[in-house]
Amino acid sequence: MTPRQAAAENGLVDSFGRRVTYVRLSVTDRCDLRCRYCMAETMQFLPRSEILTFEEIVALADIFIERGVRRIRLTGGEPLVRRGIDALVAALGVRIGDGLDELTLTTNGTQLARFAEPLRRAGVRRVNVSLDSRDPARFRYITRRGDLDKVLGGIEAAAAAGLAVKINMVALRGLNEDEIEPMLRWCAARGHDLTLIETMPLGEVEEDRSDHYLPLDVIRDRLERRFALTPSLRRTGGPARYYEVGGTGIRLGLITPLTGNFCEGCNRIRVAATGTVYGCLGHDQKVELRDLLRAGGRGAVDEALDRLLAGKPRGHAFDIAAARPAVPRHMSVTGG
Ligand code: SAM
Ligand code: SF4
């Protein structure tokens, strides 16, 4: 049976009839940056034995593909800091065209200069690079340690290797609000799509996220005075609403979990580096697959996935004004 035939019989469909075709797979909880909205300054990272091995990740990917998953996005933490990541990407890349339609990656870009070519060779065609500021001092402040030049060099290397680059920018009141329009122009000049993201209340960090929370409906209204934004027909089943930016050839995405709920068409689940699979970014509903994979029980993995799908929540319930985060885990656990 081909992967497509298997998926037709055996697909991952939840109790609301939503079919899961997209998996975000975190390959590490570690990162070389400490973005203020994402991580605490001091993080306790997991011991290696708790993280899925590459063999386990590939085995899990194969199960997902057989059950109808068509797109896998590698994320983290920072995926490119995991040692030997190019070998994993190459192993998964072999599945492109044979079950998998697309393999992509979300990265902070610090290691991209080194990995752009291997990613391209493995079949990756698109990467998302997070870039919240193009001012070196601000960039260092927001990431608590990042070197902007490294990231800009990584973006250039990715473009030179023939990878389409989409920039992800978390919109932060009082931190990068004044850079949003310049960022859009910079992206337009380079042919990069830009996605703006509202801060989401995930995991305890030192700061009060509501201090920097910036609702994107305000930003969209502001940008509309300068650019012709036409709602795009593009729907990815993901959280972004897209706009064509007139005269530039690029698209602007707005990820608005707080000002516009995006859950009704959700087609995704999220795998943490430990093999815990979450049905929703905004809930703790999960199943643990690592021990099942290690025990070699395919039936048990399928049963756990069925349980996850049966209980996949209708949507998240983020509230930026709430005293506590919606879920205790940090975004670096599930990778966005
Ligand atoms: N390290 C990689 C990176 O930064 O692109 C991949 C993982 S990171 C968790 C994925 C995305 O989530 C990044 O674009 C980051 O800016 C975003 N992110 C992290 N914490 C967030 C939060 N609390 N609210 C909204 N976006 C967040
Ligand atoms: Fe690291 Fe990405 Fe989180 Fe920043 S957003 S701390 S780069 S995982």
Tab-separated table of C-alpha atoms and ligand atoms in Angstrom:
chain	number	residue	atom	x	y	z
A	1	MET	CA	0.000	0.000	0.000
A	2	THR	CA	1.350	3.495	-0.820
A	3	PRO	CA	1.513	6.100	1.960
A	4	ARG	CA	-1.425	7.897	0.326
A	5	GLN	CA	-3.591	4.755	0.284
A	6	ALA	CA	-2.712	4.032	3.909
A	7	ALA	CA	-3.584	7.596	4.906
A	8	ALA	CA	-6.963	7.419	3.188
A	9	GLU	CA	-7.903	4.530	5.490
A	10	ASN	CA	-5.915	5.427	8.504
A	11	GLY	CA	-5.802	9.247	8.580
A	12	LEU	CA	-5.471	11.421	11.656
A	13	VAL	CA	-8.945	12.971	11.937
A	14	ASP	CA	-10.168	14.652	15.122
A	15	SER	CA	-13.624	14.713	16.670
A	16	PHE	CA	-14.460	17.961	14.801
A	17	GLY	CA	-13.613	16.356	11.464
A	18	ARG	CA	-10.320	18.234	11.096
A	19	ARG	CA	-7.656	16.187	9.330
A	20	VAL	CA	-4.085	16.531	10.575
A	21	THR	CA	-1.668	16.782	7.653
A	22	TYR	CA	1.013	18.949	9.213
A	23	VAL	CA	3.395	18.196	12.074
A	24	ARG	CA	5.752	20.565	13.798
A	25	LEU	CA	8.579	18.539	15.167
A	26	SER	CA	10.891	19.956	17.799
A	27	VAL	CA	14.314	18.333	17.656
A	28	THR	CA	15.764	19.994	20.761
A	29	ASP	CA	14.658	22.170	23.659
A	30	ARG	CA	18.054	23.922	23.649
A	31	CYS	CA	18.860	27.241	22.060
A	32	ASP	CA	21.824	29.576	21.690
A	33	LEU	CA	19.548	32.609	22.281
A	34	ARG	CA	17.178	33.489	25.136
A	35	CYS	CA	14.474	35.642	23.547
A	36	ARG	CA	12.717	37.436	26.369
A	37	TYR	CA	9.170	36.482	25.363
A	38	CYS	CA	10.143	32.837	24.773
A	39	MET	CA	12.550	31.723	27.488
A	40	ALA	CA	13.607	32.620	30.982
A	41	GLU	CA	17.189	33.831	31.371
A	42	THR	CA	18.153	30.603	33.111
A	43	MET	CA	16.596	27.523	31.626
A	44	GLN	CA	16.897	23.946	32.787
A	45	PHE	CA	17.404	21.908	29.609
A	46	LEU	CA	16.631	18.219	29.303
A	47	PRO	CA	19.206	15.437	29.577
A	48	ARG	CA	20.002	13.793	26.274
A	49	SER	CA	18.424	10.460	27.235
A	50	GLU	CA	15.017	12.151	27.346
A	51	ILE	CA	15.293	13.458	23.793
A	52	LEU	CA	14.255	11.329	20.828
A	53	THR	CA	17.197	9.981	18.845
A	54	PHE	CA	17.353	10.659	15.103
A	55	GLU	CA	16.299	7.045	14.450
A	56	GLU	CA	13.254	7.537	16.668
A	57	ILE	CA	12.377	10.817	14.973
A	58	VAL	CA	12.570	9.212	11.532
A	59	ALA	CA	10.493	6.230	12.703
A	60	LEU	CA	7.890	8.611	14.088
A	61	ALA	CA	7.909	10.680	10.896
A	62	ASP	CA	7.253	7.512	8.908
A	63	ILE	CA	4.245	6.709	11.103
A	64	PHE	CA	2.923	10.234	10.604
A	65	ILE	CA	3.426	10.015	6.838
A	66	GLU	CA	1.608	6.715	6.722
A	67	ARG	CA	-1.247	8.364	8.588
A	68	GLY	CA	-1.596	11.246	6.175
A	69	VAL	CA	0.904	13.868	7.259
A	70	ARG	CA	2.209	15.740	4.188
A	71	ARG	CA	4.295	18.518	5.698
A	72	ILE	CA	6.849	18.407	8.470
A	73	ARG	CA	8.442	21.493	9.958
A	74	LEU	CA	11.525	21.023	12.124
A	75	THR	CA	11.776	23.439	14.989
A	76	GLY	CA	12.997	23.720	18.557
A	77	GLY	CA	14.489	25.334	20.672
A	78	GLU	CA	16.898	26.023	17.900
A	79	PRO	CA	16.943	23.070	15.493
A	80	LEU	CA	20.323	23.951	13.988
A	81	VAL	CA	22.127	23.654	17.348
A	82	ARG	CA	21.379	19.945	17.583
A	83	ARG	CA	24.551	18.101	16.662
A	84	GLY	CA	24.339	16.271	13.328
A	85	ILE	CA	21.081	17.985	12.355
A	86	ASP	CA	22.079	17.838	8.676
A	87	ALA	CA	22.021	14.034	8.877
A	88	LEU	CA	18.461	14.093	10.229
A	89	VAL	CA	17.337	16.535	7.548
A	90	ALA	CA	18.915	14.326	4.886
A	91	ALA	CA	17.162	11.229	6.275
A	92	LEU	CA	13.784	12.981	6.293
A	93	GLY	CA	14.462	14.629	2.935
A	94	VAL	CA	14.451	11.195	1.303
A	95	ARG	CA	10.706	11.061	2.077
A	96	ILE	CA	9.957	14.196	0.022
A	97	GLY	CA	7.945	13.120	-3.006
A	98	ASP	CA	7.443	9.729	-1.403
A	99	GLY	CA	4.687	10.528	1.058
A	100	LEU	CA	5.935	13.896	2.168
A	101	ASP	CA	5.126	17.040	0.159
A	102	GLU	CA	7.366	19.363	2.076
A	103	LEU	CA	10.069	19.515	4.727
A	104	THR	CA	10.702	22.951	6.234
A	105	LEU	CA	12.485	24.468	9.180
A	106	THR	CA	12.049	27.373	11.584
A	107	THR	CA	15.328	28.795	12.821
A	108	ASN	CA	16.796	31.799	14.562
A	109	GLY	CA	19.337	31.937	11.729
A	110	THR	CA	22.519	32.025	13.824
A	111	GLN	CA	23.833	28.804	12.221
A	112	LEU	CA	22.198	29.199	8.846
A	113	ALA	CA	25.328	30.298	6.985
A	114	ARG	CA	26.775	26.841	7.730
A	115	PHE	CA	23.630	24.834	7.070
A	116	ALA	CA	21.937	26.575	4.125
A	117	GLU	CA	23.622	24.390	1.487
A	118	PRO	CA	23.081	21.042	3.267
A	119	LEU	CA	19.428	21.950	3.831
A	120	ARG	CA	18.943	22.728	0.169
A	121	ARG	CA	20.713	19.516	-0.871
A	122	ALA	CA	18.407	17.519	1.412
A	123	GLY	CA	15.342	18.876	-0.374
A	124	VAL	CA	14.358	21.762	1.886
A	125	ARG	CA	13.050	24.667	-0.212
A	126	ARG	CA	11.762	27.109	2.394
A	127	VAL	CA	12.926	28.253	5.807
A	128	ASN	CA	11.390	30.606	8.356
A	129	VAL	CA	13.909	32.835	10.073
A	130	SER	CA	13.028	34.736	13.231
A	131	LEU	CA	14.178	38.339	13.204
A	132	ASP	CA	12.600	40.764	15.641
A	133	SER	CA	14.914	43.710	15.037
A	134	ARG	CA	17.500	44.890	12.529
A	135	ASP	CA	19.122	47.142	15.104
A	136	PRO	CA	22.145	45.299	16.592
A	137	ALA	CA	21.695	46.611	20.154
A	138	ARG	CA	17.965	45.945	20.206
A	139	PHE	CA	18.467	42.534	18.694
A	140	ARG	CA	20.949	41.712	21.428
A	141	TYR	CA	18.533	43.027	24.064
A	142	ILE	CA	15.528	41.056	22.841
A	143	THR	CA	17.504	37.820	22.379
A	144	ARG	CA	19.652	38.551	25.484
A	145	ARG	CA	22.817	37.597	23.557
A	146	GLY	CA	22.317	37.428	19.786
A	147	ASP	CA	24.710	38.761	17.154
A	148	LEU	CA	22.589	40.372	14.437
A	149	ASP	CA	25.311	40.107	11.775
A	150	LYS	CA	25.374	36.335	12.100
A	151	VAL	CA	21.638	36.128	11.467
A	152	LEU	CA	21.754	38.540	8.530
A	153	GLY	CA	24.643	36.497	7.101
A	154	GLY	CA	22.565	33.358	7.552
A	155	ILE	CA	19.626	34.884	5.718
A	156	GLU	CA	21.890	35.898	2.826
A	157	ALA	CA	23.423	32.427	2.674
A	158	ALA	CA	19.981	30.837	2.619
A	159	ALA	CA	18.838	33.066	-0.231
A	160	ALA	CA	22.086	32.386	-2.113
A	161	ALA	CA	21.523	28.640	-1.700
A	162	GLY	CA	18.120	29.037	-3.340
A	163	LEU	CA	15.981	28.726	-0.216
A	164	ALA	CA	12.873	30.884	0.028
A	165	VAL	CA	13.147	32.799	3.297
A	166	LYS	CA	10.162	33.975	5.299
A	167	ILE	CA	10.898	36.324	8.162
A	168	ASN	CA	9.033	35.853	11.461
A	169	MET	CA	8.843	38.930	13.648
A	170	VAL	CA	7.162	38.974	17.055
A	171	ALA	CA	5.517	42.399	17.357
A	172	LEU	CA	6.558	43.948	20.667
A	173	ARG	CA	5.158	47.234	21.902
A	174	GLY	CA	7.926	49.575	22.973
A	175	LEU	CA	10.625	47.235	21.623
A	176	ASN	CA	10.254	46.926	17.857
A	177	GLU	CA	6.950	48.575	17.004
A	178	ASP	CA	8.714	51.319	15.049
A	179	GLU	CA	10.602	48.713	12.993
A	180	ILE	CA	7.582	46.951	11.565
A	181	GLU	CA	7.117	49.170	8.539
A	182	PRO	CA	10.877	49.331	7.780
A	183	MET	CA	11.006	45.534	8.160
A	184	LEU	CA	8.227	45.150	5.601
A	185	ARG	CA	10.123	47.381	3.161
A	186	TRP	CA	13.369	45.503	3.804
A	187	CYS	CA	11.631	42.172	3.180
A	188	ALA	CA	9.970	43.521	0.038
A	189	ALA	CA	13.338	44.672	-1.319
A	190	ARG	CA	14.720	41.146	-0.826
A	191	GLY	CA	11.687	39.131	-1.799
A	192	HIS	CA	11.103	37.649	1.661
A	193	ASP	CA	7.559	37.166	2.935
A	194	LEU	CA	7.047	38.602	6.413
A	195	THR	CA	4.903	37.177	9.189
A	196	LEU	CA	4.107	39.232	12.261
A	197	ILE	CA	3.268	37.345	15.445
A	198	GLU	CA	1.418	38.426	18.582
A	199	THR	CA	3.136	37.388	21.830
A	200	MET	CA	1.444	34.360	23.301
A	201	PRO	CA	1.262	33.585	27.022
A	202	LEU	CA	3.256	30.337	27.105
A	203	GLY	CA	5.546	29.482	30.005
A	204	GLU	CA	6.789	31.687	32.805
A	205	VAL	CA	9.358	34.307	31.783
A	206	GLU	CA	10.802	37.064	33.948
A	207	GLU	CA	8.834	39.816	32.216
A	208	ASP	CA	5.147	40.572	32.092
A	209	ARG	CA	4.314	39.845	28.457
A	210	SER	CA	1.363	42.198	28.543
A	211	ASP	CA	3.883	45.091	28.842
A	212	HIS	CA	4.960	44.442	25.259
A	213	TYR	CA	1.782	42.956	23.855
A	214	LEU	CA	0.889	44.611	20.565
A	215	PRO	CA	-2.454	43.723	18.955
A	216	LEU	CA	-1.916	43.169	15.256
A	217	ASP	CA	-5.276	44.568	14.153
A	218	VAL	CA	-3.849	47.988	15.067
A	219	ILE	CA	-0.699	47.282	13.053
A	220	ARG	CA	-2.685	46.082	10.059
A	221	ASP	CA	-4.730	49.293	10.048
A	222	ARG	CA	-1.529	51.299	10.227
A	223	LEU	CA	0.164	49.366	7.418
A	224	GLU	CA	-2.943	49.642	5.269
A	225	ARG	CA	-2.444	53.404	5.136
A	226	ARG	CA	0.960	52.845	3.483
A	227	PHE	CA	0.554	49.630	1.507
A	228	ALA	CA	-2.214	48.074	-0.563
A	229	LEU	CA	-2.983	44.929	1.446
A	230	THR	CA	-5.272	42.476	-0.303
A	231	PRO	CA	-6.442	39.450	1.672
A	232	SER	CA	-4.830	36.410	0.094
A	233	LEU	CA	-6.744	33.245	-0.718
A	234	ARG	CA	-3.836	31.257	0.680
A	235	ARG	CA	-4.882	29.066	3.607
A	236	THR	CA	-2.372	26.753	5.204
A	237	GLY	CA	-4.548	25.419	8.016
A	238	GLY	CA	-2.210	27.361	10.235
A	239	PRO	CA	-2.666	30.407	12.378
A	240	ALA	CA	-1.660	33.069	9.841
A	241	ARG	CA	-3.944	35.242	7.750
A	242	TYR	CA	-2.130	36.366	4.618
A	243	TYR	CA	-2.222	39.567	2.587
A	244	GLU	CA	-0.670	40.318	-0.785
A	245	VAL	CA	1.387	43.484	-0.395
A	246	GLY	CA	0.619	45.521	-3.522
A	247	GLY	CA	3.537	46.258	-5.838
A	248	THR	CA	6.053	44.185	-3.863
A	249	GLY	CA	5.392	40.567	-4.822
A	250	ILE	CA	5.620	39.522	-1.174
A	251	ARG	CA	3.025	38.355	1.302
A	252	LEU	CA	2.384	39.617	4.786
A	253	GLY	CA	1.155	37.077	7.334
A	254	LEU	CA	-0.474	38.015	10.614
A	255	ILE	CA	-0.557	35.475	13.417
A	256	THR	CA	-3.231	36.768	15.750
A	257	PRO	CA	-4.064	34.198	18.408
A	258	LEU	CA	-5.287	36.961	20.704
A	259	THR	CA	-7.164	39.304	18.377
A	260	GLY	CA	-8.449	36.702	15.933
A	261	ASN	CA	-8.933	33.048	16.777
A	262	PHE	CA	-7.521	30.769	14.080
A	263	CYS	CA	-8.484	27.339	15.326
A	264	GLU	CA	-11.419	26.257	13.204
A	265	GLY	CA	-9.269	25.044	10.298
A	266	CYS	CA	-6.406	23.665	12.408
A	267	ASN	CA	-4.606	20.836	10.608
A	268	ARG	CA	-1.625	20.354	12.903
A	269	ILE	CA	-0.163	18.706	15.946
A	270	ARG	CA	3.117	19.415	17.699
A	271	VAL	CA	5.823	17.018	18.824
A	272	ALA	CA	8.219	18.060	21.577
A	273	ALA	CA	11.819	16.832	21.496
A	274	THR	CA	10.911	14.275	24.173
A	275	GLY	CA	8.276	12.619	21.976
A	276	THR	CA	5.370	14.225	23.826
A	277	VAL	CA	2.737	15.126	21.239
A	278	TYR	CA	0.394	18.049	21.864
A	279	GLY	CA	-2.986	18.435	20.199
A	280	CYS	CA	-3.033	22.216	20.602
A	281	LEU	CA	-0.520	24.994	21.200
A	282	GLY	CA	-2.751	26.494	23.869
A	283	HIS	CA	-3.591	23.379	25.893
A	284	ASP	CA	-1.772	20.702	27.804
A	285	GLN	CA	-3.647	17.855	26.082
A	286	LYS	CA	-0.952	15.376	25.073
A	287	VAL	CA	0.248	11.817	24.648
A	288	GLU	CA	3.717	10.453	25.394
A	289	LEU	CA	5.240	8.486	22.530
A	290	ARG	CA	8.896	8.107	23.504
A	291	ASP	CA	8.563	5.011	25.662
A	292	LEU	CA	6.136	3.459	23.202
A	293	LEU	CA	8.606	4.020	20.362
A	294	ARG	CA	11.423	2.587	22.486
A	295	ALA	CA	9.329	-0.476	23.282
A	296	GLY	CA	8.824	-0.954	19.550
A	297	GLY	CA	5.046	-1.199	19.744
A	298	ARG	CA	3.575	0.273	16.583
A	299	GLY	CA	0.030	-0.583	17.683
A	300	ALA	CA	0.486	1.318	20.935
A	301	VAL	CA	1.789	4.395	19.067
A	302	ASP	CA	-1.250	4.336	16.776
A	303	GLU	CA	-3.588	3.978	19.742
A	304	ALA	CA	-1.951	6.920	21.502
A	305	LEU	CA	-2.281	9.061	18.376
A	306	ASP	CA	-5.955	8.089	18.079
A	307	ARG	CA	-6.435	9.138	21.701
A	308	LEU	CA	-4.737	12.461	20.999
A	309	LEU	CA	-6.939	13.114	17.983
A	310	ALA	CA	-10.120	12.134	19.834
A	311	GLY	CA	-9.338	14.708	22.516
A	312	LYS	CA	-7.820	17.437	20.329
A	313	PRO	CA	-9.343	20.659	21.732
A	314	ARG	CA	-11.598	22.772	19.553
A	315	GLY	CA	-9.316	25.777	20.124
A	316	HIS	CA	-7.022	27.622	22.457
A	317	ALA	CA	-8.064	29.991	25.225
A	318	PHE	CA	-5.236	32.517	25.380
A	319	ASP	CA	-5.724	35.563	27.569
A	320	ILE	CA	-2.807	37.986	27.633
A	321	ALA	CA	-4.207	39.781	30.703
A	322	ALA	CA	-4.444	36.606	32.797
A	323	ALA	CA	-2.124	36.419	35.790
A	324	ARG	CA	-0.669	33.067	34.706
A	325	PRO	CA	0.323	31.746	31.268
A	326	ALA	CA	-2.310	29.665	29.449
A	327	VAL	CA	0.014	26.651	29.615
A	328	PRO	CA	3.099	26.221	31.773
A	329	ARG	CA	5.405	25.023	28.971
A	330	HIS	CA	7.531	27.489	27.026
A	331	MET	CA	7.177	27.992	23.278
A	332	SER	CA	10.641	26.418	22.972
A	333	VAL	CA	9.094	23.064	23.951
A	334	THR	CA	6.819	22.889	20.918
A	335	GLY	CA	8.595	25.333	18.643
A	336	GLY	CA	5.692	27.623	17.802
B	1	SAM	N1	14.479	28.952	17.566
B	1	SAM	C1	13.706	29.008	16.382
B	1	SAM	C2	13.242	30.410	16.074
B	1	SAM	O1	13.371	31.276	16.945
B	1	SAM	O2	12.742	30.614	14.972
B	1	SAM	C3	12.530	28.056	16.359
B	1	SAM	C4	11.720	27.922	17.615
B	1	SAM	S1	10.874	29.402	18.132
B	1	SAM	C5	10.070	28.829	19.600
B	1	SAM	C6	9.579	29.522	16.912
B	1	SAM	C7	8.893	30.858	16.822
B	1	SAM	O3	8.130	31.077	17.991
B	1	SAM	C8	9.813	32.048	16.685
B	1	SAM	O4	9.437	32.809	15.547
B	1	SAM	C9	9.593	32.836	17.946
B	1	SAM	O5	9.746	34.206	17.738
B	1	SAM	C10	8.188	32.451	18.304
B	1	SAM	N2	7.865	32.579	19.734
B	1	SAM	C11	8.533	32.110	20.795
B	1	SAM	N3	7.886	32.378	21.963
B	1	SAM	C12	6.767	33.035	21.618
B	1	SAM	C13	5.670	33.589	22.354
B	1	SAM	N4	5.587	33.482	23.676
B	1	SAM	N5	4.686	34.198	21.642
B	1	SAM	C14	4.737	34.283	20.290
B	1	SAM	N6	5.736	33.790	19.547
B	1	SAM	C15	6.743	33.182	20.197
B	2	SF4	FE1	15.513	30.395	20.994
B	2	SF4	FE2	13.694	30.641	19.094
B	2	SF4	FE3	12.956	30.792	21.671
B	2	SF4	FE4	14.400	32.750	20.613
B	2	SF4	S1	12.340	32.149	19.999
B	2	SF4	S2	14.805	31.727	22.563
B	2	SF4	S3	15.665	31.701	19.172
B	2	SF4	S4	13.766	29.022	20.661
